Short mmCIF file of C-alpha atoms in Angstrom, two decimals:
data_model
loop_
_atom_site.label_atom_id
_atom_site.label_comp_id
_atom_site.label_asym_id
_atom_site.label_seq_id
_atom_site.Cartn_x
_atom_site.Cartn_y
_atom_site.Cartn_z
CA UNK T 1 -37.15 44.73 24.29
CA UNK T 2 -34.99 45.52 27.20
CA UNK T 3 -32.83 48.66 28.45
CA UNK T 4 -29.43 48.28 27.53
CA UNK T 5 -28.27 51.42 29.47
CA UNK T 6 -29.68 54.75 30.36
CA UNK T 7 -30.98 56.25 27.08
CA UNK T 8 -30.68 53.47 24.86
CA UNK T 9 -33.40 50.55 23.92
CA UNK T 10 -31.94 47.22 22.90
CA UNK T 11 -34.52 45.29 20.66
CA UNK T 12 -34.26 41.35 20.68
CA UNK T 13 -36.21 39.01 18.59
CA UNK T 14 -39.22 37.65 20.40
CA UNK T 15 -38.34 34.11 18.47
CA UNK T 16 -34.65 33.78 18.76
CA UNK T 17 -34.16 35.77 21.75
CA UNK T 18 -31.04 37.53 19.75
CA UNK T 19 -30.30 41.21 19.49
CA UNK T 20 -31.64 43.02 16.38
CA UNK T 21 -30.82 46.43 17.05
CA UNK T 22 -30.06 49.65 19.30
CA UNK T 23 -32.06 52.53 19.20
CA UNK T 24 -31.30 56.14 21.11
CA UNK T 25 -34.23 56.60 23.55
CA UNK T 26 -35.67 60.40 23.31
CA UNK T 27 -34.93 62.41 26.61
CA UNK T 28 -38.21 63.34 28.38
CA UNK T 29 -36.83 66.88 28.29
CA UNK T 30 -36.34 67.09 24.51
CA UNK T 31 -40.06 66.02 23.58
CA UNK T 32 -41.51 69.59 23.42
CA UNK T 33 -38.45 70.86 21.30
CA UNK T 34 -39.43 68.10 18.80
CA UNK T 35 -43.17 69.07 19.00
CA UNK T 36 -41.96 72.68 18.38
CA UNK T 37 -39.67 71.65 15.40
CA UNK T 38 -42.63 69.75 13.65
CA UNK T 39 -44.91 72.73 14.33
CA UNK T 40 -42.47 75.00 12.34
CA UNK T 41 -42.55 72.44 9.53
CA UNK T 42 -46.39 72.12 9.40
CA UNK T 43 -47.08 75.91 9.20
CA UNK T 44 -45.89 76.04 5.47
CA UNK T 45 -47.23 72.38 4.64
CA UNK T 46 -50.56 73.40 6.01
CA UNK T 47 -50.66 76.24 3.49
CA UNK T 48 -49.89 73.83 0.75
CA UNK T 49 -52.61 73.27 -2.17
CA UNK T 50 -54.44 70.38 -2.14
CA UNK T 51 -52.66 68.84 -5.53
CA UNK T 52 -49.28 69.39 -3.63
CA UNK T 53 -50.37 67.09 -0.66
CA UNK T 54 -51.52 64.50 -3.35
CA UNK T 55 -48.31 64.59 -4.89
CA UNK T 56 -46.69 63.55 -2.02
CA UNK T 57 -48.81 60.80 -1.06
CA UNK T 58 -48.24 59.40 -4.87
CA UNK T 59 -44.48 59.74 -3.73
CA UNK T 60 -44.88 57.88 -0.70
CA UNK T 61 -46.83 55.07 -2.74
CA UNK T 62 -43.65 54.66 -4.99
CA UNK T 63 -41.29 54.56 -2.09
CA UNK T 64 -43.20 52.31 -0.17
CA UNK T 65 -43.56 49.67 -3.19
CA UNK T 66 -39.80 50.12 -3.59
CA UNK T 67 -39.03 49.24 -0.07
CA UNK T 68 -41.67 46.67 0.71
CA UNK T 69 -39.30 44.03 1.14
CA UNK T 70 -37.06 46.14 3.30
CA UNK T 71 -39.98 46.98 5.41
CA UNK T 72 -40.77 43.26 5.80
CA UNK T 73 -37.10 42.54 7.11
CA UNK T 74 -37.58 45.47 9.80
CA UNK T 75 -40.92 44.10 10.91
CA UNK T 76 -39.90 40.28 10.91
CA UNK T 77 -36.87 41.17 12.67
CA UNK T 78 -38.64 43.30 15.41
CA UNK T 79 -41.73 40.91 15.84
CA UNK T 80 -40.94 37.71 14.37
CA UNK T 81 -44.53 37.56 12.71
CA UNK T 82 -44.91 35.41 9.52
CA UNK T 83 -42.99 37.40 6.55
CA UNK T 84 -46.52 36.99 4.82
CA UNK T 85 -48.39 38.78 7.38
CA UNK T 86 -45.56 41.65 7.05
CA UNK T 87 -47.01 42.12 3.80
CA UNK T 88 -50.66 41.48 4.30
CA UNK T 89 -51.06 43.13 7.56
CA UNK T 90 -48.47 45.92 7.40
CA UNK T 91 -47.74 46.80 3.60
CA UNK T 92 -51.15 46.36 2.37
CA UNK T 93 -53.30 48.59 4.87
CA UNK T 94 -50.41 51.30 4.46
CA UNK T 95 -50.73 51.28 0.44
CA UNK T 96 -54.34 50.92 0.20
CA UNK T 97 -54.37 54.06 2.76
CA UNK T 98 -51.85 56.08 0.49
CA UNK T 99 -54.05 55.16 -2.82
CA UNK T 100 -57.35 56.26 -1.24
CA UNK T 101 -56.27 59.47 0.27
CA UNK T 102 -54.51 60.39 -3.00
CA UNK T 103 -57.54 59.70 -4.69
CA UNK T 104 -60.13 61.11 -2.34
CA UNK T 105 -58.56 63.85 0.15
CA UNK T 106 -58.51 66.74 -2.41
CA UNK T 107 -62.32 66.12 -3.03
CA UNK T 108 -62.96 65.75 0.67
CA UNK T 109 -60.95 68.81 1.93
CA UNK T 110 -62.01 71.14 -0.89
CA UNK T 111 -64.20 73.88 0.39
CA UNK T 112 -67.76 72.78 0.42
CA UNK T 113 -70.79 74.76 -0.35
CA UNK T 114 -73.20 75.06 2.34
CA UNK T 115 -76.74 75.27 0.61
CA UNK T 116 -79.41 76.87 3.06
CA UNK T 117 -82.56 75.93 1.10
CA UNK T 118 -84.42 78.68 3.15
CA UNK T 119 -86.01 81.78 1.56
CA UNK T 120 -84.66 84.17 4.12
CA UNK T 121 -81.15 83.15 3.43
CA UNK T 122 -80.82 82.81 -0.14
CA UNK T 123 -78.61 85.70 -0.34
CA UNK T 124 -76.09 84.07 1.72
CA UNK T 125 -73.20 82.16 0.08
CA UNK T 126 -71.91 79.63 2.99
CA UNK T 127 -68.87 77.21 2.66
CA UNK T 128 -67.29 74.62 5.13
CA UNK T 129 -63.54 74.78 4.96
CA UNK T 130 -61.42 71.91 6.44
CA UNK T 131 -58.31 73.39 7.98
CA UNK T 132 -55.42 71.56 9.54
CA UNK T 133 -55.56 71.01 13.14
CA UNK T 134 -51.52 71.38 13.50
CA UNK T 135 -49.39 68.85 15.12
CA UNK T 136 -50.76 65.31 15.67
CA UNK T 137 -49.27 63.14 18.14
CA UNK T 138 -49.80 59.31 17.07
CA UNK T 139 -48.88 56.85 19.86
CA UNK T 140 -49.08 53.49 18.35
CA UNK T 141 -48.72 49.81 19.68
CA UNK T 142 -46.23 47.09 18.99
CA UNK T 143 -48.56 44.30 17.20
CA UNK T 144 -48.95 46.26 13.69
CA UNK T 145 -45.52 48.57 14.07
CA UNK T 146 -45.93 49.82 10.76
CA UNK T 147 -49.29 49.87 9.10
CA UNK T 148 -51.06 51.64 12.43
CA UNK T 149 -48.58 54.50 12.62
CA UNK T 150 -47.86 54.76 8.96
CA UNK T 151 -51.61 55.09 8.14
CA UNK T 152 -52.51 57.41 10.80
CA UNK T 153 -49.53 59.71 9.77
CA UNK T 154 -50.32 59.71 6.53
CA UNK T 155 -54.14 60.65 7.32
CA UNK T 156 -52.77 63.35 9.36
CA UNK T 157 -50.04 64.72 6.61
CA UNK T 158 -53.07 64.57 4.00
CA UNK T 159 -55.05 66.94 6.12
CA UNK T 160 -51.96 69.35 6.21
CA UNK T 161 -50.82 68.40 9.66
CA UNK T 162 -47.45 67.55 11.02
CA UNK T 163 -46.80 64.44 13.02
CA UNK T 164 -44.89 63.38 16.24
CA UNK T 165 -44.71 59.53 16.06
CA UNK T 166 -44.14 57.69 19.71
CA UNK T 167 -43.85 54.05 18.53
CA UNK T 168 -43.88 51.28 21.17
CA UNK T 169 -40.90 50.80 22.98
CA UNK T 170 -40.97 47.12 21.97
CA UNK T 171 -40.87 48.23 18.13
CA UNK T 172 -38.65 51.21 17.94
CA UNK T 173 -36.89 50.07 14.81
CA UNK T 174 -40.10 50.10 12.85
CA UNK T 175 -41.46 53.39 14.12
CA UNK T 176 -37.84 54.83 12.67
CA UNK T 177 -38.72 53.56 9.53
CA UNK T 178 -41.84 55.19 9.28
CA UNK T 179 -40.29 58.76 9.87
CA UNK T 180 -37.66 57.81 6.93
CA UNK T 181 -40.30 56.97 4.15
CA UNK T 182 -41.62 60.53 4.69
CA UNK T 183 -38.44 61.86 4.32
CA UNK T 184 -37.41 59.94 1.27
CA UNK T 185 -40.66 60.73 -0.39
CA UNK T 186 -39.62 64.33 -0.17
CA UNK T 187 -41.97 65.47 2.87
CA UNK T 188 -40.88 68.76 4.15
CA UNK T 189 -37.84 68.37 6.46
CA UNK T 190 -39.09 67.42 10.06
CA UNK T 191 -42.92 67.34 9.17
CA UNK T 192 -42.97 63.84 10.49
CA UNK T 193 -40.69 62.95 13.41
CA UNK T 194 -40.23 60.07 16.00
CA UNK T 195 -39.47 60.05 20.04
CA UNK T 196 -38.60 56.91 21.41
CA UNK T 197 -39.08 55.48 24.94
CA UNK T 198 -41.55 54.12 27.34
CA UNK T 199 -44.61 55.54 28.85
CA UNK T 200 -42.65 58.46 30.22
CA UNK T 201 -42.19 59.86 26.67
CA UNK T 202 -45.45 59.12 25.72
CA UNK T 203 -46.85 61.18 28.69
CA UNK T 204 -44.27 63.97 27.89
CA UNK T 205 -45.85 64.11 24.45
CA UNK T 206 -49.33 64.08 25.68
CA UNK T 207 -48.63 67.01 27.94
CA UNK T 208 -46.56 68.87 24.91
CA UNK T 209 -49.41 71.05 23.66
CA UNK T 210 -49.84 68.87 20.56
CA UNK T 211 -53.35 69.83 18.66
CA UNK T 212 -54.61 65.97 18.44
CA UNK T 213 -53.65 62.73 19.96
CA UNK T 214 -54.30 59.29 18.08
CA UNK T 215 -54.07 56.39 20.50
CA UNK T 216 -53.89 53.03 19.74
CA UNK T 217 -53.36 50.70 22.65
CA UNK T 218 -55.13 48.97 25.54
CA UNK T 219 -58.25 50.18 27.28
CA UNK T 220 -56.42 50.71 30.64
CA UNK T 221 -53.83 53.00 29.13
CA UNK T 222 -56.01 54.73 26.96
CA UNK T 223 -58.04 56.03 29.90
CA UNK T 224 -54.83 57.27 31.24
CA UNK T 225 -54.13 59.11 28.03
CA UNK T 226 -57.63 60.67 27.84
CA UNK T 227 -57.44 61.76 31.42
CA UNK T 228 -54.09 63.42 30.91
CA UNK T 229 -55.45 64.82 27.63
CA UNK T 230 -58.31 66.58 29.21
CA UNK T 231 -56.15 68.52 31.44
CA UNK T 232 -55.07 70.34 28.38
CA UNK T 233 -58.10 70.23 26.51
CA UNK T 234 -56.66 68.31 23.67
CA UNK T 235 -59.05 66.37 21.63
CA UNK T 236 -58.04 62.38 21.45
CA UNK T 237 -59.35 59.43 19.22
CA UNK T 238 -58.84 56.24 21.03
CA UNK T 239 -58.64 52.81 19.41
CA UNK T 240 -58.33 50.34 22.35
CA UNK T 241 -58.83 46.76 22.90
CA UNK T 242 -61.12 44.27 21.59
CA UNK T 243 -62.96 41.17 22.43
CA UNK T 244 -64.56 40.27 19.09
CA UNK T 245 -67.22 37.96 18.73
CA UNK T 246 -67.75 35.46 15.94
CA UNK T 247 -71.34 34.57 15.48
CA UNK T 248 -71.87 31.35 13.60
CA UNK T 249 -75.51 30.47 12.76
CA UNK T 250 -76.77 26.95 11.45
CA UNK T 251 -76.91 27.73 7.94
CA UNK T 252 -73.28 28.85 7.57
CA UNK T 253 -70.83 27.15 5.39
CA UNK T 254 -69.01 25.05 7.83
CA UNK T 255 -65.82 24.87 6.00
CA UNK T 256 -65.58 28.75 5.47
CA UNK T 257 -66.59 29.65 9.14
CA UNK T 258 -63.77 27.33 10.13
CA UNK T 259 -61.12 28.55 7.73
CA UNK T 260 -62.42 32.17 8.82
CA UNK T 261 -62.23 31.25 12.73
CA UNK T 262 -58.73 30.12 12.32
CA UNK T 263 -57.13 33.18 10.56
CA UNK T 264 -59.25 35.54 12.87
CA UNK T 265 -58.30 33.68 15.93
CA UNK T 266 -54.56 33.32 15.25
CA UNK T 267 -53.35 35.76 12.74
CA UNK T 268 -50.47 37.77 14.08
CA UNK T 269 -50.45 34.93 17.04
CA UNK T 270 -53.62 36.51 18.13
CA UNK T 271 -52.17 39.80 18.99
CA UNK T 272 -55.01 41.69 16.96
CA UNK T 273 -57.34 44.19 18.86
CA UNK T 274 -59.87 42.81 16.39
CA UNK T 275 -58.91 39.07 16.60
CA UNK T 276 -61.60 36.55 17.06
CA UNK T 277 -61.70 35.76 20.77
CA UNK T 278 -65.22 34.30 21.50
CA UNK T 279 -67.01 32.09 18.89
CA UNK T 280 -70.90 31.38 19.34
CA UNK T 281 -71.90 28.45 17.31
CA UNK T 282 -75.85 27.81 16.93
CA UNK T 283 -76.60 24.23 18.01
CA UNK T 284 -76.43 21.83 15.08
CA UNK T 285 -73.09 23.05 13.91
CA UNK T 286 -71.34 23.24 17.34
CA UNK T 287 -69.94 19.62 17.39
CA UNK T 288 -68.19 19.70 13.86
CA UNK T 289 -67.34 23.35 14.07
CA UNK T 290 -65.23 22.76 17.36
CA UNK T 291 -63.65 19.50 16.20
CA UNK T 292 -62.85 20.87 12.81
CA UNK T 293 -61.10 23.96 14.25
CA UNK T 294 -59.48 21.97 16.80
CA UNK T 295 -57.64 20.05 14.33
CA UNK T 296 -56.60 22.87 12.30
CA UNK T 297 -55.21 24.54 15.06
CA UNK T 298 -52.92 21.71 15.92
CA UNK T 299 -51.75 21.61 12.57
CA UNK T 300 -50.66 25.17 12.20
CA UNK T 301 -47.05 25.59 12.09
CA UNK T 302 -45.12 27.48 14.54
CA UNK T 303 -42.36 29.73 13.47
CA UNK T 304 -43.94 29.76 9.64
CA UNK T 305 -47.71 30.30 10.08
CA UNK T 306 -47.88 31.46 13.98
CA UNK T 307 -45.18 33.71 15.46
CA UNK T 308 -44.39 34.21 18.99
CA UNK T 309 -45.71 36.46 21.33
CA UNK T 310 -44.01 39.83 21.71
CA UNK T 311 -42.38 39.04 25.12
CA UNK T 312 -42.14 36.88 28.04
CA UNK T 313 -44.52 38.83 29.71
CA UNK T 314 -47.16 38.87 27.20
CA UNK T 315 -46.79 34.76 26.99
CA UNK T 316 -47.14 34.60 30.82
CA UNK T 317 -50.45 36.53 30.75
CA UNK T 318 -51.94 34.43 27.99
CA UNK T 319 -50.88 31.33 29.93
CA UNK T 320 -52.31 32.48 33.18
CA UNK T 321 -55.71 33.14 31.66
CA UNK T 322 -55.77 29.94 29.98
CA UNK T 323 -54.74 28.00 33.22
CA UNK T 324 -57.41 29.74 35.33
CA UNK T 325 -59.98 28.99 32.60
CA UNK T 326 -58.91 25.47 32.87
CA UNK T 327 -58.98 25.33 36.60
CA UNK T 328 -62.70 26.51 36.46
CA UNK T 329 -63.65 23.58 34.30
CA UNK T 330 -62.62 24.77 30.61
CA UNK T 331 -61.83 21.96 28.11
CA UNK T 332 -58.75 21.94 26.00
CA UNK T 333 -59.23 20.89 22.45
CA UNK T 334 -55.93 22.21 21.31
CA UNK T 335 -52.79 23.71 22.46
CA UNK T 336 -53.25 25.02 26.21
CA UNK T 337 -49.60 25.35 27.07
CA UNK T 338 -46.43 27.42 26.06
CA UNK T 339 -44.31 25.71 23.00
CA UNK T 340 -41.22 23.61 24.12
CA UNK T 341 -38.89 25.66 22.02
CA UNK T 342 -36.82 29.08 22.00
CA UNK T 343 -38.84 32.21 21.98
CA UNK T 344 -42.03 33.53 23.36
CA UNK T 345 -44.49 30.83 21.29
CA UNK T 346 -47.57 29.57 22.89
CA UNK T 347 -49.50 26.96 20.96
CA UNK T 348 -52.72 27.77 19.07
CA UNK T 349 -55.50 27.15 21.68
CA UNK T 350 -59.16 26.36 21.36
CA UNK T 351 -61.33 25.97 24.56
CA UNK T 352 -65.03 25.15 25.36
CA UNK T 353 -66.98 24.98 28.19
CA UNK T 354 -65.48 28.26 29.83
CA UNK T 355 -66.95 29.57 32.89
CA UNK T 356 -68.81 33.04 31.99
CA UNK T 357 -67.07 34.44 35.14
CA UNK T 358 -63.45 33.29 34.03
CA UNK T 359 -61.40 36.32 33.20
CA UNK T 360 -60.75 34.76 29.64
CA UNK T 361 -64.21 35.26 28.87
CA UNK T 362 -64.38 39.17 29.16
CA UNK T 363 -60.84 40.35 29.12
CA UNK T 364 -58.93 40.76 26.11
CA UNK T 365 -56.30 37.86 25.61
CA UNK T 366 -54.38 39.52 22.97
CA UNK T 367 -52.81 35.89 22.22
CA UNK T 368 -53.53 32.68 20.31
CA UNK T 369 -56.56 31.70 22.29
CA UNK T 370 -60.14 31.47 21.29
CA UNK T 371 -63.23 30.14 23.39
CA UNK T 372 -66.01 28.18 21.32
CA UNK T 373 -69.70 28.23 23.30
CA UNK T 374 -72.82 26.30 22.07
CA UNK T 375 -76.07 28.70 21.67
CA UNK T 376 -79.57 27.93 21.19
CA UNK T 377 -80.62 30.13 18.62
CA UNK T 378 -80.00 33.63 16.87
CA UNK T 379 -81.06 35.85 19.74
CA UNK T 380 -78.92 34.10 22.39
CA UNK T 381 -75.97 34.29 20.15
CA UNK T 382 -76.40 38.21 19.69
CA UNK T 383 -76.99 38.48 23.59
CA UNK T 384 -73.83 36.49 24.34
CA UNK T 385 -71.79 38.39 21.81
CA UNK T 386 -73.00 41.84 23.12
CA UNK T 387 -72.56 40.71 26.78
CA UNK T 388 -68.64 42.01 26.78
CA UNK T 389 -67.85 45.67 27.58
CA UNK T 390 -65.47 45.80 24.50
CA UNK T 391 -67.07 46.69 21.26
CA UNK T 392 -64.54 46.80 18.47
CA UNK T 393 -65.38 44.19 15.91
CA UNK T 394 -68.04 41.44 15.22
CA UNK T 395 -68.79 38.97 12.82
CA UNK T 396 -72.02 37.13 11.45
CA UNK T 397 -71.57 33.55 9.39
CA UNK T 398 -74.56 32.83 7.54
CA UNK T 399 -75.44 31.94 3.90
CA UNK T 400 -78.93 34.22 4.32
CA UNK T 401 -77.90 37.81 3.60
CA UNK T 402 -80.76 39.21 4.94
CA UNK T 403 -80.19 37.37 8.30
CA UNK T 404 -76.82 38.45 8.33
CA UNK T 405 -77.92 42.33 8.20
CA UNK T 406 -80.54 41.69 10.97
CA UNK T 407 -77.82 40.23 13.30
CA UNK T 408 -75.25 43.04 12.02
CA UNK T 409 -77.94 45.50 13.18
CA UNK T 410 -78.28 43.96 16.59
CA UNK T 411 -74.34 43.32 17.30
CA UNK T 412 -73.00 46.32 19.26
CA UNK T 413 -69.60 46.78 17.18
CA UNK T 414 -67.82 49.62 15.29
CA UNK T 415 -67.44 46.78 12.49
CA UNK T 416 -69.35 43.87 11.61
CA UNK T 417 -68.32 41.79 8.84
CA UNK T 418 -70.24 39.03 7.03
CA UNK T 419 -68.40 35.67 6.19
CA UNK T 420 -65.27 37.52 6.95
CA UNK T 421 -63.49 39.00 9.87
CA UNK T 422 -61.38 42.13 10.28
CA UNK T 423 -60.22 42.55 6.63
CA UNK T 424 -61.61 46.10 6.44
CA UNK T 425 -58.62 47.68 8.21
CA UNK T 426 -56.80 47.55 4.84
CA UNK T 427 -59.68 49.26 2.93
CA UNK T 428 -59.05 52.71 3.63
CA UNK T 429 -62.70 53.78 2.37
CA UNK T 430 -64.00 51.86 5.83
CA UNK T 431 -64.14 53.57 8.89
CA UNK T 432 -62.51 51.99 11.86
CA UNK T 433 -63.00 52.24 15.55
CA UNK T 434 -64.95 50.93 18.73
CA UNK T 435 -67.27 51.53 21.09
CA UNK T 436 -67.48 51.44 24.80
CA UNK T 437 -64.60 50.01 26.17
CA UNK T 438 -63.10 49.98 22.68
CA UNK T 439 -62.55 53.59 22.38
CA UNK T 440 -63.99 56.22 20.38
CA UNK T 441 -63.57 58.17 17.41
CA UNK T 442 -62.69 56.97 14.11
CA UNK T 443 -59.58 56.32 11.94
CA UNK T 444 -59.64 55.65 8.03
CA UNK T 445 -62.19 56.71 5.73
CA UNK T 446 -63.61 60.26 5.30
CA UNK T 447 -64.53 60.14 8.91
CA UNK T 448 -60.97 59.43 10.19
CA UNK T 449 -59.86 62.28 7.78
CA UNK T 450 -62.42 64.83 9.28
CA UNK T 451 -61.36 64.02 12.68
CA UNK T 452 -57.91 65.44 11.85
CA UNK T 453 -59.22 68.93 10.90
CA UNK T 454 -60.78 72.21 12.13
CA UNK T 455 -64.33 72.35 10.20
CA UNK T 456 -64.62 76.25 9.93
CA UNK T 457 -67.97 77.69 8.45
CA UNK T 458 -67.48 80.87 6.30
CA UNK T 459 -69.94 82.83 4.07
CA UNK T 460 -70.09 85.66 1.95
CA UNK T 461 -72.66 88.51 2.01
CA UNK T 462 -72.69 91.44 -0.26
CA UNK T 463 -73.94 93.65 2.23
CA UNK T 464 -76.72 95.15 0.16
CA UNK T 465 -79.43 93.23 1.72
CA UNK T 466 -80.73 94.30 4.95
CA UNK T 467 -80.78 91.90 8.02
CA UNK T 468 -84.89 91.88 9.51
CA UNK T 469 -83.58 90.31 12.67
CA UNK T 470 -81.32 93.36 13.76
CA UNK T 471 -82.58 95.76 16.10
CA UNK T 472 -84.58 97.74 16.36
CA UNK T 473 -87.19 95.04 17.81
CA UNK T 474 -91.02 96.08 18.20
CA UNK T 475 -94.35 94.02 18.12
CA UNK T 476 -94.47 94.49 14.71
CA UNK T 477 -91.13 92.45 14.13
CA UNK T 478 -92.34 89.79 16.91
CA UNK T 479 -95.86 89.43 14.97
CA UNK T 480 -94.13 89.01 11.60
CA UNK T 481 -91.28 86.36 12.90
CA UNK T 482 -94.33 84.38 14.51
CA UNK T 483 -96.07 84.62 11.39
CA UNK T 484 -93.48 83.21 8.86
CA UNK T 485 -92.42 80.37 10.84
CA UNK T 486 -95.19 77.90 9.50
CA UNK T 487 -94.33 79.12 5.85
CA UNK T 488 -90.53 78.53 6.43
CA UNK T 489 -90.69 75.18 8.22
CA UNK T 490 -93.94 73.48 7.53
CA UNK T 491 -94.60 70.18 7.24
CA UNK T 492 -94.74 69.61 3.44
CA UNK T 493 -95.19 72.33 0.58
CA UNK T 494 -98.94 72.48 1.19
CA UNK T 495 -98.81 73.36 4.52
CA UNK T 496 -96.22 76.06 4.04
CA UNK T 497 -98.16 77.72 1.15
CA UNK T 498 -100.95 77.65 3.06
CA UNK T 499 -99.11 79.12 6.08
CA UNK T 500 -97.59 81.69 3.93
CA UNK T 501 -100.94 82.92 2.53
CA UNK T 502 -102.38 83.23 6.02
CA UNK T 503 -99.56 85.02 7.22
CA UNK T 504 -98.87 87.36 4.10
CA UNK T 505 -98.93 90.51 6.28
CA UNK T 506 -96.01 89.10 8.29
CA UNK T 507 -94.12 88.37 5.06
CA UNK T 508 -94.68 91.82 3.94
CA UNK T 509 -93.39 93.44 7.12
CA UNK T 510 -90.26 90.94 6.82
CA UNK T 511 -89.73 92.30 3.47
CA UNK T 512 -90.08 95.84 4.56
CA UNK T 513 -87.05 95.13 6.85
CA UNK T 514 -85.18 93.42 4.31
CA UNK T 515 -85.26 96.51 2.27
CA UNK T 516 -84.45 99.03 4.82
#
């Protein structure tokens, strides 16, 4: 993408470098008005019954199914990712989210009874209410320009919110497509709107008084967003960079592990926050694993199976990381250079012997590069996997399910997969998010839904029962409350009954205060 002129974004294909389209950039001073417009639409939507929200989700499903081919055209034109991935990594997660939300959101967002379970509160009738936040800002990246913003917008709308989407300036056409789908499905006019532009527009949106920010992007930018949001006490969910490890134990199925590594490292040209970037292989499998992975990587077809990097800047960054690692002594088993062809292509690259101090070993590459390291045993693999600040995802490869569970519990990550990697982004019931430098908060699942609502406790009380802890205070009241502690909270039914008998005078005093 380049700026054509003031107020316009020109999109070019990273594969052909030819123009794809032009989008009007949103002037910074228009952002507050867009937020206000979404807020006006959200007021009535926030009062819509849960079945009405479900109906919109089902209409969205139908519209997206009808227009999946058009979606793929837009995504491929803008990112040049393989058309297969336009369906598997863009349409599939979106449709799974819509299907899951239509089935589960009405139940999860319905008023929930609170069961107190204590004698002194049995006359209370408590509920948890799940109320919309208001306007949610979705600031999304270019690597999955549809799946990420659409699913996050769908969750927000299902929870009764309005959405202002700020897509990456590198993929504005897909961002426009997201908003059109909501319009075409009959969402209230103006409920989901898009602002276009660079970081200045994102900063204006962050400062515009929205009620929640859901940001997906780099760790560095995520820190800036969090700091800016803190100025306004705006809550944020941050899904940031990753440096996912793949732990291959000595009893793993070699063929499956290589297949998984090949896809996990090179899907979307490695431009995936949860792509496999570090592989730790237990001794006996190391040589055959490296040899086969390198052979398979050399056989991947550029343009058909491996698309380009999104920009020249990104390709240069990947090349610099690889060149630095090689200069420090890393061995190149496959790739290691930019492809000699039009577009921002880089060869699928497999390295071993990377110096632990090399930036490639701890900084997110976000490109078609993977490092392989031999480890002596399981504990060493876990220690190496946990040695990086990023903690988004990880995978363990073994035919022993108990061993997999043990390693999964020891790995520091938001998600851990067994004999697979990163598939759960397309499974809406699974929570998604990271730890440490990979961010905080969750999208997807019930946890992602509850992150987009106010949880309010409300109760009902007839007013016909006295409240013993109200004034007046006196020694008798203090003795009574002291005396019933064991009866209410003792460890086990026997202990509680015994305490109740010993302190029956206290119980009588409390009953007197209830009856007054």
